[in-house]
Amino acid sequence: MKKAIYIINGTGGAGKDTVCEMAAKVCRVRNVSSIAPIVEIARFAGWDGVKTKEARRLLSRLKAAFTEYNDLSHRYCMQQAESFLAGEEQLLFLHVREPEEIERLKKELGPICRTLLVRRPGISGQRLGNRSDDEVEDYPYDSILENDTDLEGLARKVEKFFAEFKE
């Protein structure tokens, strides 16, 4: 069975999760965010789950603090990748924002790993006041998927992009 890991990125609202959901109609997918353990910590501390500009800054700062403290998000992504490689899914999407973290994961995961930027006109390039969101396009991605059409058009693009994994 052919497998691949895609480190996926894009500005908030660009359509990353929509792309992952559409890919899941083509093949078996696991969708993981590097921020998931940080979100749990933030919720425990009282965050209501609404991604305001201030909340996004909080999550970015928490991720940076836990990266420095115990590399939490990176370890989580590597655990997810290990589980994926032993499992039945064909595609693993790892949502990662920071360019240095993308590069680090790509090197550690090796040739099975590719990078994908999802862009949406009018949304991509906006600044939200935190480095995780503001540096999204500061990486040389392997592929860019332009979300510049309606949902049906995007579904066709996603199906074509991931055709090699079609069941």
PDB file of C-alpha atoms in Angstrom:
ATOM      1  CA  MET A   1       0.000   0.000   0.000  1.00  0.00           C
ATOM      2  CA  LYS A   2       1.322   3.408  -0.976  1.00  0.00           C
ATOM      3  CA  LYS A   3       1.645   5.869   1.907  1.00  0.00           C
ATOM      4  CA  ALA A   4       2.666   9.507   2.238  1.00  0.00           C
ATOM      5  CA  ILE A   5       2.918  12.109   4.938  1.00  0.00           C
ATOM      6  CA  TYR A   6       1.963  15.654   3.999  1.00  0.00           C
ATOM      7  CA  ILE A   7       2.937  18.514   6.242  1.00  0.00           C
ATOM      8  CA  ILE A   8       0.081  20.857   5.387  1.00  0.00           C
ATOM      9  CA  ASN A   9      -0.042  24.571   6.061  1.00  0.00           C
ATOM     10  CA  GLY A  10      -1.978  27.664   5.099  1.00  0.00           C
ATOM     11  CA  THR A  11      -3.427  30.767   6.647  1.00  0.00           C
ATOM     12  CA  GLY A  12      -6.440  30.265   8.906  1.00  0.00           C
ATOM     13  CA  GLY A  13      -9.487  29.849   6.688  1.00  0.00           C
ATOM     14  CA  ALA A  14      -7.496  28.827   3.600  1.00  0.00           C
ATOM     15  CA  GLY A  15      -9.219  25.429   3.486  1.00  0.00           C
ATOM     16  CA  LYS A  16      -6.682  23.000   4.951  1.00  0.00           C
ATOM     17  CA  ASP A  17      -9.273  20.897   6.762  1.00  0.00           C
ATOM     18  CA  THR A  18     -11.559  21.003   3.734  1.00  0.00           C
ATOM     19  CA  VAL A  19      -8.703  19.661   1.593  1.00  0.00           C
ATOM     20  CA  CYS A  20      -8.113  16.876   4.145  1.00  0.00           C
ATOM     21  CA  GLU A  21     -11.830  15.995   4.214  1.00  0.00           C
ATOM     22  CA  MET A  22     -11.931  15.880   0.416  1.00  0.00           C
ATOM     23  CA  ALA A  23      -8.811  13.701   0.298  1.00  0.00           C
ATOM     24  CA  ALA A  24     -10.576  11.323   2.702  1.00  0.00           C
ATOM     25  CA  LYS A  25     -13.163  10.715  -0.023  1.00  0.00           C
ATOM     26  CA  VAL A  26     -10.365   9.479  -2.299  1.00  0.00           C
ATOM     27  CA  CYS A  27      -8.356   7.372   0.168  1.00  0.00           C
ATOM     28  CA  ARG A  28      -7.839   6.583   3.861  1.00  0.00           C
ATOM     29  CA  VAL A  29      -6.630   9.652   5.740  1.00  0.00           C
ATOM     30  CA  ARG A  30      -5.396  10.561   9.199  1.00  0.00           C
ATOM     31  CA  ASN A  31      -5.573  14.296   9.969  1.00  0.00           C
ATOM     32  CA  VAL A  32      -3.402  15.555  12.854  1.00  0.00           C
ATOM     33  CA  SER A  33      -2.576  19.021  14.122  1.00  0.00           C
ATOM     34  CA  SER A  34       0.727  19.700  15.847  1.00  0.00           C
ATOM     35  CA  ILE A  35      -1.132  22.123  18.098  1.00  0.00           C
ATOM     36  CA  ALA A  36      -3.507  19.447  19.482  1.00  0.00           C
ATOM     37  CA  PRO A  37      -1.639  18.899  22.788  1.00  0.00           C
ATOM     38  CA  ILE A  38      -1.284  22.676  23.197  1.00  0.00           C
ATOM     39  CA  VAL A  39      -5.037  23.124  22.646  1.00  0.00           C
ATOM     40  CA  GLU A  40      -5.689  20.649  25.476  1.00  0.00           C
ATOM     41  CA  ILE A  41      -3.455  22.681  27.790  1.00  0.00           C
ATOM     42  CA  ALA A  42      -5.121  25.950  26.771  1.00  0.00           C
ATOM     43  CA  ARG A  43      -8.601  24.490  27.314  1.00  0.00           C
ATOM     44  CA  PHE A  44      -7.561  23.250  30.755  1.00  0.00           C
ATOM     45  CA  ALA A  45      -6.393  26.790  31.534  1.00  0.00           C
ATOM     46  CA  GLY A  46      -9.772  28.249  30.526  1.00  0.00           C
ATOM     47  CA  TRP A  47      -9.597  28.923  26.775  1.00  0.00           C
ATOM     48  CA  ASP A  48     -13.073  28.592  25.245  1.00  0.00           C
ATOM     49  CA  GLY A  49     -11.897  27.256  21.879  1.00  0.00           C
ATOM     50  CA  VAL A  50     -12.660  30.411  19.891  1.00  0.00           C
ATOM     51  CA  LYS A  51      -9.690  31.349  17.682  1.00  0.00           C
ATOM     52  CA  THR A  52      -9.608  35.106  18.118  1.00  0.00           C
ATOM     53  CA  LYS A  53      -6.454  37.037  17.287  1.00  0.00           C
ATOM     54  CA  GLU A  54      -5.556  37.001  21.000  1.00  0.00           C
ATOM     55  CA  ALA A  55      -6.229  33.264  21.331  1.00  0.00           C
ATOM     56  CA  ARG A  56      -4.102  32.503  18.264  1.00  0.00           C
ATOM     57  CA  ARG A  57      -1.269  34.499  19.829  1.00  0.00           C
ATOM     58  CA  LEU A  58      -1.712  32.542  23.097  1.00  0.00           C
ATOM     59  CA  LEU A  59      -1.570  29.198  21.283  1.00  0.00           C
ATOM     60  CA  SER A  60       1.521  30.282  19.337  1.00  0.00           C
ATOM     61  CA  ARG A  61       3.296  31.371  22.507  1.00  0.00           C
ATOM     62  CA  LEU A  62       2.298  28.211  24.380  1.00  0.00           C
ATOM     63  CA  LYS A  63       3.579  26.072  21.528  1.00  0.00           C
ATOM     64  CA  ALA A  64       6.891  27.938  21.532  1.00  0.00           C
ATOM     65  CA  ALA A  65       7.190  27.558  25.312  1.00  0.00           C
ATOM     66  CA  PHE A  66       6.466  23.819  25.202  1.00  0.00           C
ATOM     67  CA  THR A  67       8.798  23.356  22.247  1.00  0.00           C
ATOM     68  CA  GLU A  68      11.570  24.880  24.320  1.00  0.00           C
ATOM     69  CA  TYR A  69      10.535  23.014  27.488  1.00  0.00           C
ATOM     70  CA  ASN A  70       9.988  19.448  26.239  1.00  0.00           C
ATOM     71  CA  ASP A  71       9.425  19.527  22.447  1.00  0.00           C
ATOM     72  CA  LEU A  72       5.798  18.512  23.030  1.00  0.00           C
ATOM     73  CA  SER A  73       4.340  19.211  19.573  1.00  0.00           C
ATOM     74  CA  HIS A  74       7.254  17.638  17.709  1.00  0.00           C
ATOM     75  CA  ARG A  75       7.149  14.494  19.848  1.00  0.00           C
ATOM     76  CA  TYR A  76       3.381  14.306  19.299  1.00  0.00           C
ATOM     77  CA  CYS A  77       3.803  14.548  15.508  1.00  0.00           C
ATOM     78  CA  MET A  78       6.502  11.874  15.489  1.00  0.00           C
ATOM     79  CA  GLN A  79       4.286   9.557  17.571  1.00  0.00           C
ATOM     80  CA  GLN A  80       1.412  10.121  15.150  1.00  0.00           C
ATOM     81  CA  ALA A  81       3.708   9.405  12.180  1.00  0.00           C
ATOM     82  CA  GLU A  82       4.925   6.169  13.773  1.00  0.00           C
ATOM     83  CA  SER A  83       1.356   5.054  14.425  1.00  0.00           C
ATOM     84  CA  PHE A  84       0.343   6.020  10.864  1.00  0.00           C
ATOM     85  CA  LEU A  85       3.174   4.006   9.327  1.00  0.00           C
ATOM     86  CA  ALA A  86       2.021   0.915  11.234  1.00  0.00           C
ATOM     87  CA  GLY A  87      -1.655   1.481  10.414  1.00  0.00           C
ATOM     88  CA  GLU A  88      -4.036   1.216   7.479  1.00  0.00           C
ATOM     89  CA  GLU A  89      -4.308   4.863   6.394  1.00  0.00           C
ATOM     90  CA  GLN A  90      -2.652   5.974   3.172  1.00  0.00           C
ATOM     91  CA  LEU A  91      -2.205   9.684   3.887  1.00  0.00           C
ATOM     92  CA  LEU A  92      -1.188  11.436   7.055  1.00  0.00           C
ATOM     93  CA  PHE A  93      -1.747  15.174   7.167  1.00  0.00           C
ATOM     94  CA  LEU A  94       0.352  16.939   9.788  1.00  0.00           C
ATOM     95  CA  HIS A  95      -0.731  20.539  10.284  1.00  0.00           C
ATOM     96  CA  VAL A  96       2.406  22.457  11.207  1.00  0.00           C
ATOM     97  CA  ARG A  97       2.893  26.235  11.034  1.00  0.00           C
ATOM     98  CA  GLU A  98       6.441  27.223  11.885  1.00  0.00           C
ATOM     99  CA  PRO A  99       9.000  26.946   9.039  1.00  0.00           C
ATOM    100  CA  GLU A 100      11.744  25.513  11.263  1.00  0.00           C
ATOM    101  CA  GLU A 101       9.366  22.861  12.629  1.00  0.00           C
ATOM    102  CA  ILE A 102       8.227  21.952   9.104  1.00  0.00           C
ATOM    103  CA  GLU A 103      11.836  21.527   7.996  1.00  0.00           C
ATOM    104  CA  ARG A 104      12.765  19.502  11.059  1.00  0.00           C
ATOM    105  CA  LEU A 105       9.852  17.086  10.628  1.00  0.00           C
ATOM    106  CA  LYS A 106      10.482  16.756   6.901  1.00  0.00           C
ATOM    107  CA  LYS A 107      14.129  15.813   7.509  1.00  0.00           C
ATOM    108  CA  GLU A 108      13.310  13.342  10.282  1.00  0.00           C
ATOM    109  CA  LEU A 109      10.456  11.680   8.372  1.00  0.00           C
ATOM    110  CA  GLY A 110      12.489  11.309   5.192  1.00  0.00           C
ATOM    111  CA  PRO A 111      11.378  10.714   1.605  1.00  0.00           C
ATOM    112  CA  ILE A 112       7.837   9.678   2.546  1.00  0.00           C
ATOM    113  CA  CYS A 113       7.214  13.253   3.702  1.00  0.00           C
ATOM    114  CA  ARG A 114       6.122  16.128   1.464  1.00  0.00           C
ATOM    115  CA  THR A 115       5.019  19.678   2.184  1.00  0.00           C
ATOM    116  CA  LEU A 116       1.824  21.308   0.956  1.00  0.00           C
ATOM    117  CA  LEU A 117       0.661  24.914   1.211  1.00  0.00           C
ATOM    118  CA  VAL A 118      -3.047  25.628   0.751  1.00  0.00           C
ATOM    119  CA  ARG A 119      -3.677  29.164  -0.479  1.00  0.00           C
ATOM    120  CA  ARG A 120      -6.967  31.009  -0.765  1.00  0.00           C
ATOM    121  CA  PRO A 121      -7.182  34.391  -2.517  1.00  0.00           C
ATOM    122  CA  GLY A 122      -8.089  37.205  -0.153  1.00  0.00           C
ATOM    123  CA  ILE A 123      -7.040  35.219   2.915  1.00  0.00           C
ATOM    124  CA  SER A 124      -3.465  34.108   2.283  1.00  0.00           C
ATOM    125  CA  GLY A 125      -0.834  36.549   3.450  1.00  0.00           C
ATOM    126  CA  GLN A 126      -2.901  38.196   6.174  1.00  0.00           C
ATOM    127  CA  ARG A 127      -1.065  39.064   9.388  1.00  0.00           C
ATOM    128  CA  LEU A 128      -2.528  37.992  12.733  1.00  0.00           C
ATOM    129  CA  GLY A 129       0.217  39.186  15.075  1.00  0.00           C
ATOM    130  CA  ASN A 130       1.884  35.901  15.978  1.00  0.00           C
ATOM    131  CA  ARG A 131       4.789  34.140  14.323  1.00  0.00           C
ATOM    132  CA  SER A 132       2.948  30.845  13.804  1.00  0.00           C
ATOM    133  CA  ASP A 133       0.334  32.472  11.565  1.00  0.00           C
ATOM    134  CA  ASP A 134       2.460  35.277  10.130  1.00  0.00           C
ATOM    135  CA  GLU A 135       5.265  33.036   8.807  1.00  0.00           C
ATOM    136  CA  VAL A 136       3.028  30.550   6.962  1.00  0.00           C
ATOM    137  CA  GLU A 137       4.396  31.437   3.521  1.00  0.00           C
ATOM    138  CA  ASP A 138       8.035  31.636   4.659  1.00  0.00           C
ATOM    139  CA  TYR A 139       8.845  28.083   3.597  1.00  0.00           C
ATOM    140  CA  PRO A 140       9.674  26.556   0.171  1.00  0.00           C
ATOM    141  CA  TYR A 141       6.802  24.038  -0.020  1.00  0.00           C
ATOM    142  CA  ASP A 142       6.986  21.035  -2.337  1.00  0.00           C
ATOM    143  CA  SER A 143       3.479  21.812  -3.631  1.00  0.00           C
ATOM    144  CA  ILE A 144       0.927  24.610  -3.493  1.00  0.00           C
ATOM    145  CA  LEU A 145      -2.789  23.949  -3.850  1.00  0.00           C
ATOM    146  CA  GLU A 146      -4.730  27.063  -4.834  1.00  0.00           C
ATOM    147  CA  ASN A 147      -8.184  27.111  -3.241  1.00  0.00           C
ATOM    148  CA  ASP A 148      -9.504  29.560  -5.808  1.00  0.00           C
ATOM    149  CA  THR A 149     -12.734  27.927  -6.936  1.00  0.00           C
ATOM    150  CA  ASP A 150     -16.033  26.671  -5.535  1.00  0.00           C
ATOM    151  CA  LEU A 151     -16.227  23.481  -3.456  1.00  0.00           C
ATOM    152  CA  GLU A 152     -16.866  21.256  -6.477  1.00  0.00           C
ATOM    153  CA  GLY A 153     -13.848  22.697  -8.258  1.00  0.00           C
ATOM    154  CA  LEU A 154     -11.716  22.272  -5.164  1.00  0.00           C
ATOM    155  CA  ALA A 155     -12.882  18.658  -4.823  1.00  0.00           C
ATOM    156  CA  ARG A 156     -11.735  17.992  -8.406  1.00  0.00           C
ATOM    157  CA  LYS A 157      -8.350  19.599  -7.684  1.00  0.00           C
ATOM    158  CA  VAL A 158      -7.923  17.530  -4.514  1.00  0.00           C
ATOM    159  CA  GLU A 159      -8.938  14.306  -6.265  1.00  0.00           C
ATOM    160  CA  LYS A 160      -6.443  14.993  -9.054  1.00  0.00           C
ATOM    161  CA  PHE A 161      -3.695  15.976  -6.596  1.00  0.00           C
ATOM    162  CA  PHE A 162      -4.092  12.755  -4.584  1.00  0.00           C
ATOM    163  CA  ALA A 163      -5.007  10.472  -7.522  1.00  0.00           C
ATOM    164  CA  GLU A 164      -1.990   8.231  -6.905  1.00  0.00           C
ATOM    165  CA  PHE A 165      -3.608   7.134  -3.611  1.00  0.00           C
ATOM    166  CA  LYS A 166      -7.100   6.518  -4.994  1.00  0.00           C
ATOM    167  CA  GLU A 167      -8.557   3.213  -3.861  1.00  0.00           C
TER     168      GLU A 167
END
